[in-house]
CSV table of C-alpha atoms and ligand atoms in Angstrom, one decimal:
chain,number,residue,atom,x,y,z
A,1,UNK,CA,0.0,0.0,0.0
A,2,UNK,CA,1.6,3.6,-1.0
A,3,UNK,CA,0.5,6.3,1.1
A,4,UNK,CA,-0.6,9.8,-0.3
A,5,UNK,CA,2.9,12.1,-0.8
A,6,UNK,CA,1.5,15.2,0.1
A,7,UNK,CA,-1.0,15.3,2.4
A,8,UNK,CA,-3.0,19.0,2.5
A,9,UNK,CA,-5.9,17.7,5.1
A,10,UNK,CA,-3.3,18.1,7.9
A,11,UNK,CA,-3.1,21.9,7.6
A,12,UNK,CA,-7.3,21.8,7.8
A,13,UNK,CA,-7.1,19.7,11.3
A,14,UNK,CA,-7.5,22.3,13.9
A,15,UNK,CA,-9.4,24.8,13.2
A,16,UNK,CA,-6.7,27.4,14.1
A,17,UNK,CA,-4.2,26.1,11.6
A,18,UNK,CA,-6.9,26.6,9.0
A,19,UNK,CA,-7.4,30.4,10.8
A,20,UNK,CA,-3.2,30.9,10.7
A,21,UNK,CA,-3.6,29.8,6.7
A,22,UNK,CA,-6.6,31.7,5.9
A,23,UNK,CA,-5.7,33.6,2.4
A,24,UNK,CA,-8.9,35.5,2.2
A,25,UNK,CA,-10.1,37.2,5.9
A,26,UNK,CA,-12.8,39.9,5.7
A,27,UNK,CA,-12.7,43.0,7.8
A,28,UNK,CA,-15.1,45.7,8.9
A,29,UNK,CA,-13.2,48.2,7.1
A,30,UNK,CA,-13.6,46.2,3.8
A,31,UNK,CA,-17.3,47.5,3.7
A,32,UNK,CA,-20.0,50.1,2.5
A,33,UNK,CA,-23.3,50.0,4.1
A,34,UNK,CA,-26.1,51.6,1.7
A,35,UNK,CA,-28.9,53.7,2.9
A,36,UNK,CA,-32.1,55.2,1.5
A,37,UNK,CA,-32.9,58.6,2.7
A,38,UNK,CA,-36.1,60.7,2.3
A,39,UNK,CA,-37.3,63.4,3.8
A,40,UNK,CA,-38.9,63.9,6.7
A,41,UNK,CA,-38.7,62.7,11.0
A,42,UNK,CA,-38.8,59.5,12.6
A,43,UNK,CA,-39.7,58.0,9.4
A,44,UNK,CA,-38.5,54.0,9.1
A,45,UNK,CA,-40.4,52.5,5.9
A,46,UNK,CA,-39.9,49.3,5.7
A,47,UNK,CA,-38.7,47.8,2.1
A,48,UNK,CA,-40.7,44.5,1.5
A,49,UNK,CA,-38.1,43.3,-1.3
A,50,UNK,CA,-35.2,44.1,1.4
A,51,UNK,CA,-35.8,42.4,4.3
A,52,UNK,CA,-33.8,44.4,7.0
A,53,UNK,CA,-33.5,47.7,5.1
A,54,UNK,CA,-36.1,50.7,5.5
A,55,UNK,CA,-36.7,53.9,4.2
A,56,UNK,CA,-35.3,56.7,6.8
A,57,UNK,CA,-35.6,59.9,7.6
A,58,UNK,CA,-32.0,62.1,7.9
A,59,UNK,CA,-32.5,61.8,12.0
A,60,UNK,CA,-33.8,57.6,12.0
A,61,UNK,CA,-30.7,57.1,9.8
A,62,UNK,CA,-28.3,58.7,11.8
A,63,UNK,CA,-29.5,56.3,14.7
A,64,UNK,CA,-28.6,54.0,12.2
A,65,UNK,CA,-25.3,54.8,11.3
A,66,UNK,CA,-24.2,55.5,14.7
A,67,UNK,CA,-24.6,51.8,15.0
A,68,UNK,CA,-22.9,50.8,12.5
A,69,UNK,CA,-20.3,53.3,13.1
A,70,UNK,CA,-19.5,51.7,16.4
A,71,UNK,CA,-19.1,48.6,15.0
A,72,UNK,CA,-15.9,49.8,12.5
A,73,UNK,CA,-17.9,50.2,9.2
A,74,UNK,CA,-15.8,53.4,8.3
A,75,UNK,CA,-18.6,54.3,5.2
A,76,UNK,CA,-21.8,54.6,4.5
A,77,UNK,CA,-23.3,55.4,0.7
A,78,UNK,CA,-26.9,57.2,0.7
A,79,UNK,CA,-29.7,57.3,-2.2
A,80,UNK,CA,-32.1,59.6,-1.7
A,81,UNK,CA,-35.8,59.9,-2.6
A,82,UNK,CA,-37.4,63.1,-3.0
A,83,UNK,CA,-40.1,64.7,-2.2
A,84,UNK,CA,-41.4,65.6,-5.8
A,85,UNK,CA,-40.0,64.2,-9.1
A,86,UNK,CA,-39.7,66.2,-12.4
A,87,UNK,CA,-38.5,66.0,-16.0
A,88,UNK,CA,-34.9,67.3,-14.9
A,89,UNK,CA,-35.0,65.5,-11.8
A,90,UNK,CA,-34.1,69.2,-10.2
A,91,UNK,CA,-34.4,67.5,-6.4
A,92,UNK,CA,-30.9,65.8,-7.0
A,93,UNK,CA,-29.3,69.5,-6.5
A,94,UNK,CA,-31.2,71.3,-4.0
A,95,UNK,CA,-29.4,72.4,-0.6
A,96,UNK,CA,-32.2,71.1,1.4
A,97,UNK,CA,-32.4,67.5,-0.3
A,98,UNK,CA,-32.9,64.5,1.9
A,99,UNK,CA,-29.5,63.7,1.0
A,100,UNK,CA,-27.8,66.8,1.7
A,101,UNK,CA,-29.5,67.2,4.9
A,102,UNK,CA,-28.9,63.6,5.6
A,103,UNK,CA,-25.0,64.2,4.8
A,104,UNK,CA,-24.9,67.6,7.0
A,105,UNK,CA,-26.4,65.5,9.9
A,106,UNK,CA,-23.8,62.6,9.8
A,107,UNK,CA,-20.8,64.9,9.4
A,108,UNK,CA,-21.6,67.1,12.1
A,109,UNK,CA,-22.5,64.1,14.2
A,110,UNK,CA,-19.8,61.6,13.3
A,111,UNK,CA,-16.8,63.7,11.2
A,112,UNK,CA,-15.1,60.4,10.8
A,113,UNK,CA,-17.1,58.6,8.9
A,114,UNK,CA,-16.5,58.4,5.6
A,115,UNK,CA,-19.9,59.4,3.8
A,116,UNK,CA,-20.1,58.6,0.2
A,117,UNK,CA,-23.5,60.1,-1.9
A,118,UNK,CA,-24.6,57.8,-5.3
A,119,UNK,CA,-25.4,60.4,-7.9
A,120,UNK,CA,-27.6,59.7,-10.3
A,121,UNK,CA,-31.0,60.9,-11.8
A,122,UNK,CA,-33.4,58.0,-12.1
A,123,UNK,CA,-34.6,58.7,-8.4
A,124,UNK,CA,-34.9,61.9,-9.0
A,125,UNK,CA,-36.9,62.1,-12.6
A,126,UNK,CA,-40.2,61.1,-13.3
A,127,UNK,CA,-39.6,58.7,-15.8
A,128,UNK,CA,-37.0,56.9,-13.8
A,129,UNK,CA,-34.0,57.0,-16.5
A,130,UNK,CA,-30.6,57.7,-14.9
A,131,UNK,CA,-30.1,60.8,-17.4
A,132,UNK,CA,-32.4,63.2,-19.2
A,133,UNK,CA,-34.2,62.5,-22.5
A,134,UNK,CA,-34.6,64.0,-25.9
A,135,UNK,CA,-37.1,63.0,-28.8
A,136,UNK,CA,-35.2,60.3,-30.6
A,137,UNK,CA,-34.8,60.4,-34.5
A,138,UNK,CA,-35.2,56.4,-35.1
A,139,UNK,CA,-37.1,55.2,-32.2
A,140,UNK,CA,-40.8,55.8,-31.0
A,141,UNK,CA,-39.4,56.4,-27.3
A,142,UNK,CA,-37.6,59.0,-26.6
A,143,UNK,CA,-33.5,58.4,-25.6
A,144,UNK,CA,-30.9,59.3,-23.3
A,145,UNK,CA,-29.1,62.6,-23.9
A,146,UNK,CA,-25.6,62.5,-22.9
A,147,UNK,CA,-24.2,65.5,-22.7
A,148,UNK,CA,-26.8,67.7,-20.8
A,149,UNK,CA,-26.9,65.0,-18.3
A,150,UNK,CA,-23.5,65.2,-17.5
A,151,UNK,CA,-24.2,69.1,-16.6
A,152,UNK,CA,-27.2,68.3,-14.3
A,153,UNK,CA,-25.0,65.5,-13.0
A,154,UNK,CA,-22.4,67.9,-12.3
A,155,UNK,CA,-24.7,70.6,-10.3
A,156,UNK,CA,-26.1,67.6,-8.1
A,157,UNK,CA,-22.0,66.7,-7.1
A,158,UNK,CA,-20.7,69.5,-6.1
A,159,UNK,CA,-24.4,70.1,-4.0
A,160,UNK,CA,-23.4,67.0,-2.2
A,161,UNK,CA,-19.6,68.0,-1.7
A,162,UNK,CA,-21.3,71.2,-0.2
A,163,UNK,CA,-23.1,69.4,2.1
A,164,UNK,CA,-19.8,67.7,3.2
A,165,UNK,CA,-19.7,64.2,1.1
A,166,UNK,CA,-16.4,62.7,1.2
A,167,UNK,CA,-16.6,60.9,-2.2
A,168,UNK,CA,-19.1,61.0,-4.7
A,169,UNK,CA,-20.0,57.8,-6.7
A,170,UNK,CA,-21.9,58.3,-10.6
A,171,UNK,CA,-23.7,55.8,-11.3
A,172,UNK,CA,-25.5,56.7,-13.9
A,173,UNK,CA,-23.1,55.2,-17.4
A,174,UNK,CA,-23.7,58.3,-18.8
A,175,UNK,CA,-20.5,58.8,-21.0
A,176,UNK,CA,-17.4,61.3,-20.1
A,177,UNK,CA,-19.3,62.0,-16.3
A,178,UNK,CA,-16.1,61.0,-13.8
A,179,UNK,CA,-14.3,63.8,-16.4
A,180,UNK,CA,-17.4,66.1,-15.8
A,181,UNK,CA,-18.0,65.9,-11.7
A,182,UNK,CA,-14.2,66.1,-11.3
A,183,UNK,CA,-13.9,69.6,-13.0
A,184,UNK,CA,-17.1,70.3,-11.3
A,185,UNK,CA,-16.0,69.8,-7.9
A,186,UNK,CA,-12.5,71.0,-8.6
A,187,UNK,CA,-13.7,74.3,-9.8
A,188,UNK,CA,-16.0,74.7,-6.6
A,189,UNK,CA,-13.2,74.1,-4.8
A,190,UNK,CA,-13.5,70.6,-3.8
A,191,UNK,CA,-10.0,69.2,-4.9
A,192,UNK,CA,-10.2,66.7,-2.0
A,193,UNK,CA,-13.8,65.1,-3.1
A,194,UNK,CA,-13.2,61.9,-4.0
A,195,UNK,CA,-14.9,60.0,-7.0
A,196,UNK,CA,-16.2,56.6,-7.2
A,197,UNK,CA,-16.8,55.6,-10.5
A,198,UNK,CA,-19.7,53.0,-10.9
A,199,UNK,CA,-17.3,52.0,-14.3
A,200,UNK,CA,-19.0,48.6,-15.1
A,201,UNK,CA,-22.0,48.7,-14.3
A,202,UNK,CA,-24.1,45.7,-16.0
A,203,UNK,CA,-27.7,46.3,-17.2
A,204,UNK,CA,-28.8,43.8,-14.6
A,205,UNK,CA,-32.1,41.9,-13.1
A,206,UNK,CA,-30.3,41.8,-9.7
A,207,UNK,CA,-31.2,45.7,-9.2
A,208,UNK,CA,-34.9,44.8,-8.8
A,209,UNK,CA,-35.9,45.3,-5.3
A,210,UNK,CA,-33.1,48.6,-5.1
A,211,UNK,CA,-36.2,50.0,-7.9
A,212,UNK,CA,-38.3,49.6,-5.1
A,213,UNK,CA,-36.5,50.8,-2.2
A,214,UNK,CA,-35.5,54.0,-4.2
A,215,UNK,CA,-39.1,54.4,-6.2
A,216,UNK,CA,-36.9,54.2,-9.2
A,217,UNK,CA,-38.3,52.2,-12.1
A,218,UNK,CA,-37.8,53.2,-15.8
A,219,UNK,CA,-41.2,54.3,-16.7
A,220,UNK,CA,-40.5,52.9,-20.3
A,221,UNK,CA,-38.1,50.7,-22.2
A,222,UNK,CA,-34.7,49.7,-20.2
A,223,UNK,CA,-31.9,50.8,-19.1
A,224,UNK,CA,-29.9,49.2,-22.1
A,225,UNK,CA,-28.9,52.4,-23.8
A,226,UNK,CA,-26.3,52.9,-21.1
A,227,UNK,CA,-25.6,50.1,-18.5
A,228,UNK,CA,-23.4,47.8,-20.2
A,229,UNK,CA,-24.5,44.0,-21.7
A,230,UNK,CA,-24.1,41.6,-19.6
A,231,UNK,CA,-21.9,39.6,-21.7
A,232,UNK,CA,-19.2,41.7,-22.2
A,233,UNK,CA,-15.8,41.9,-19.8
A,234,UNK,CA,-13.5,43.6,-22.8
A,235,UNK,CA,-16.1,46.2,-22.7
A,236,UNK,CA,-15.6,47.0,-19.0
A,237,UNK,CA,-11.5,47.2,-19.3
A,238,UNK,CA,-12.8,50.3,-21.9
A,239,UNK,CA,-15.0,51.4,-18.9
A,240,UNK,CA,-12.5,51.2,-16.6
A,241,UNK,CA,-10.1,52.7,-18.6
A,242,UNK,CA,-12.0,55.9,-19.6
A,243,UNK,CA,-12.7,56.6,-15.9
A,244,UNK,CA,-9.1,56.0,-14.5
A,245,UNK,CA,-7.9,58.1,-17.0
A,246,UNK,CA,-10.5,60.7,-16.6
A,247,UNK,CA,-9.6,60.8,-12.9
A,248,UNK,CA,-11.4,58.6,-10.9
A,249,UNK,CA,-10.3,57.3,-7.4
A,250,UNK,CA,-12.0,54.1,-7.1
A,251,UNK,CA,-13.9,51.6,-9.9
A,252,UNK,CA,-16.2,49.8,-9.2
A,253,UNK,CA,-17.7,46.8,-10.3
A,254,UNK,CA,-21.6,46.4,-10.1
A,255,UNK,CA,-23.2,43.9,-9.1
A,256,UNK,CA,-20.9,41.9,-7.9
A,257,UNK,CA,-21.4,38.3,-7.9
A,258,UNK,CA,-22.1,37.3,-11.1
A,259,UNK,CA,-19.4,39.4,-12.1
A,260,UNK,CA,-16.3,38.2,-9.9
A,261,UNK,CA,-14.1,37.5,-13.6
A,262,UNK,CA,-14.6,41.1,-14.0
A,263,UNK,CA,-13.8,42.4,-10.4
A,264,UNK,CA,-10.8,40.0,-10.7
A,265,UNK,CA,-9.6,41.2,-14.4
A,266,UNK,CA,-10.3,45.1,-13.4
A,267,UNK,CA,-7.8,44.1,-10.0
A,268,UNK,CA,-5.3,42.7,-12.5
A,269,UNK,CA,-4.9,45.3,-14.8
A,270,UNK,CA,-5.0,48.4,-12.5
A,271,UNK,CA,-3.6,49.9,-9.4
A,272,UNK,CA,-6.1,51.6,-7.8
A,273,UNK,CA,-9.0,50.3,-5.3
A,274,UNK,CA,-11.8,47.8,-6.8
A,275,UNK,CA,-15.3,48.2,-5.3
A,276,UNK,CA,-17.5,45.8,-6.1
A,277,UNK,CA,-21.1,46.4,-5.6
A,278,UNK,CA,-23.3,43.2,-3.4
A,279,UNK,CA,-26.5,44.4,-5.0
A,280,UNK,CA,-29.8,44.5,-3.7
A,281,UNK,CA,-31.2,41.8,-5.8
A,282,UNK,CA,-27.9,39.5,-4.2
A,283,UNK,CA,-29.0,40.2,-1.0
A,284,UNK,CA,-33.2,39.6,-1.8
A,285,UNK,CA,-32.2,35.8,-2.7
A,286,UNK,CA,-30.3,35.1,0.6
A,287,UNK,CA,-32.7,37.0,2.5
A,288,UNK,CA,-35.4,35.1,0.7
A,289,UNK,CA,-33.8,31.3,1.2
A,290,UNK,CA,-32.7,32.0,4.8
A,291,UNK,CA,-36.6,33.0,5.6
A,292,UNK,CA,-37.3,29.7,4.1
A,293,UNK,CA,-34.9,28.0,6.3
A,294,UNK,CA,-33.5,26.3,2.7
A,295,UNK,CA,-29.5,28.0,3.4
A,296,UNK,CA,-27.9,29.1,6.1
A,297,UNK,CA,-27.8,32.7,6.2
A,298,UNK,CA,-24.7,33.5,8.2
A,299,UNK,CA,-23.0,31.0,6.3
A,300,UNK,CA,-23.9,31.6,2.9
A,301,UNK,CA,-23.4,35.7,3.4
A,302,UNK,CA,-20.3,35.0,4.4
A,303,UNK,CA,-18.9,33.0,1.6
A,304,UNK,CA,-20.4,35.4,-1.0
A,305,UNK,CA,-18.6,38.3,0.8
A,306,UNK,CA,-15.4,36.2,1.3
A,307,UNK,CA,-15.6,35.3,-2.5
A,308,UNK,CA,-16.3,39.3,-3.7
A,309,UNK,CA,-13.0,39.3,-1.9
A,310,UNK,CA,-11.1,36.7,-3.1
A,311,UNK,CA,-11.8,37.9,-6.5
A,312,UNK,CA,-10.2,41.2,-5.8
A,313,UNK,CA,-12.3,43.6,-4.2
A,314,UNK,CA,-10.8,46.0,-2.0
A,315,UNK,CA,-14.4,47.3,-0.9
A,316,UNK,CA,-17.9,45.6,-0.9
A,317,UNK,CA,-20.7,48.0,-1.1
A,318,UNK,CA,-23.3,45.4,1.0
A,319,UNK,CA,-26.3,45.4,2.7
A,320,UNK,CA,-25.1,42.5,4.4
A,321,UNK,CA,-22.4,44.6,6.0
A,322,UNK,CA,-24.5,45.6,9.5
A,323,UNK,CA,-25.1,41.9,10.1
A,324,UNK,CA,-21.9,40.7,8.7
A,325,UNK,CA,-19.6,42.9,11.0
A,326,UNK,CA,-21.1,41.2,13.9
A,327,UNK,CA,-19.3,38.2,13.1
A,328,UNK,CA,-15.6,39.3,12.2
A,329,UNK,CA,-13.6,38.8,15.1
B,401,LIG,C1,-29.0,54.2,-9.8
B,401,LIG,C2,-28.6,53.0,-9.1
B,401,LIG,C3,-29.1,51.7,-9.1
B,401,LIG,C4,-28.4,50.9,-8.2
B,401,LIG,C5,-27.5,51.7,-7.6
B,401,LIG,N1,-27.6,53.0,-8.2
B,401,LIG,C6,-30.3,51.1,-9.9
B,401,LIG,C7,-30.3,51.0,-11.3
B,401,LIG,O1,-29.3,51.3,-12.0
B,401,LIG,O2,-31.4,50.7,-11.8
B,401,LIG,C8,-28.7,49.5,-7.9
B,401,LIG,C9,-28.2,49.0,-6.5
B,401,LIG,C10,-28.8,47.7,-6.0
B,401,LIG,O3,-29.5,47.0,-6.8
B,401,LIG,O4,-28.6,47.4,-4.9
B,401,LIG,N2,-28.6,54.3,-11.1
């Protein structure tokens, strides 16, 4: 009888060797916890497709955060629903915008954290598309307009930075915006504003339940024109490419799991941080098999989180990330 030359199951014996040669080990600090903010006090509205997450008001969510603050999440990232919508989806930009008050609040409560604003249109227009639309030539809907989105886009940043964001995340996949926000911001004076470029972001089923939470369906059509095709990775190098040479800080990768070649071929092929984005959709399926008792919750967040990870992500935007935390020792 010849034994087995190498023998790797003696490294998984104790469960403290397997600890000492862990290769991938999550930490609070690898995560982004997303909030939905609206106006108003003592407002929690519970979203049905999120199980977990509500709708806050700027005080509710700072009773939030100081939470999660105290348990080393360094960031938070807030979407806000307004109080009216409108063609132009002006709400995005006004000074008194659940967001902005909800980012005044948390900076003058917590100045450490690191808050990060999504910027973006679809929550603020009436028809729900991330930019604003024109009467198009060919098609019987109307279509995305680039270029006047990126000014809109660009007023609605440097309202945020005002407020006190720390970094500003477009995700919108509206052409040339990480070049537009950062001359924005930098003639306002915001040098030190930091972007987050949503760079591939994947016209996806997985953002379902976020449409909800953020009362942001398309109206008509899709969102095709501008998120990217799901069966493309060459086409998110060019993504990535365009916004790291147009200035960005961070890319990001959206959503994340059924994406982790492209998280790990963006980590590759660049030096600066990878996000990757545990969408809401992600988190709906876990949250829905745990309730059925057909996973195991803790253990099935944890190795999509760990996996995000191992694929290259330097931060995990996740609404897992409050539960998660509770757990990394
Ligand atoms: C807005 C935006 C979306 C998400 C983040 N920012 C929705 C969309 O593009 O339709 C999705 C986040 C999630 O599903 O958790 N453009």
């Amino acid at each position: 009888m010849s034994f087995p030359a190498v023998r790797l199951r003696r490294l998984r014996r104790l469960p403290l060797f397997r600890k000492m040669v862990r290769e991938t080990v999550l930490r609070p600090e690898d995560f982004v916890q997303p909030f939905f903010v609206r106006a108003g006090r003592g407002l929690r509205r519970p979203i049905k497709s999120m199980p977990g997450c509500d709708q806050l008001s700027p005080d509710q969510l700072l009773r939030d955060v100081r939470v999660l603050y105290r348990s080393g999440i360094p960031a938070v990232i807030l979407f806000g629903i307004p109080s009216t919508k409108d063609p132009l989806g002006s709400e995005a930009w006004s000074a008194d915008g659940a967001v902005q008050t909800a980012v005044r609040l948390l900076k003058g409560a917590l100045p450490d954290l690191v808050v990060m604003t999504d910027l973006c249109l679809c929550e603020y227009t009436e028809h729900g598309h991330c930019g604003v639309l024109k009467k198009g030539k060919n098609s019987r809907n109307p279509v995305i307009d680039n270029d006047p989105t990126l000014e809109l886009l660009a007023r609605a940043a440097v309202s945020q930075a005002e407020a006190g964001a720390d970094l500003i995340a477009p995700s919108g996949m509206m052409d040339g915006v990480v070049k537009a926000v950062r001359s924005a911001l930098d003639s306002a004076g915001f040098t030190e504003t930091s972007i987050m470029a949503y760079s591939a972001k994947y016209a996806s089923g997985f953002y379902g339940p976020f449409r909800d939470a953020a009362e942001s369906p398309p109206r008509f059509g899709d969102r095709k024109t501008y998120q990217m095709d799901p069966s493309n990775t060459r086409e998110a190098m060019r993504e990535v490419a365009l916004d790291v040479a147009e200035g960005a800080d961070i890319v990001m990768v959206k959503p994340a799991l059924s994406y982790l070649d492209v998280i790990h071929r963006v980590k590759q092929r660049w030096d600066l941080p990878v996000a990757a984005y545990n969408v809401s959709g992600e988190y709906a399926m876990v949250k829905a098999a745990a309730r059925n008792k057909w996973i195991d919750e803790k253990a099935v967040t944890r190795e999509i989180l760990t996996s995000i990870k191992r694929a290259g992500a330097d931060l995990i935007l996740s609404y897992h990330a409050r539960d998660v935390v509770k757990d990394l020792k």
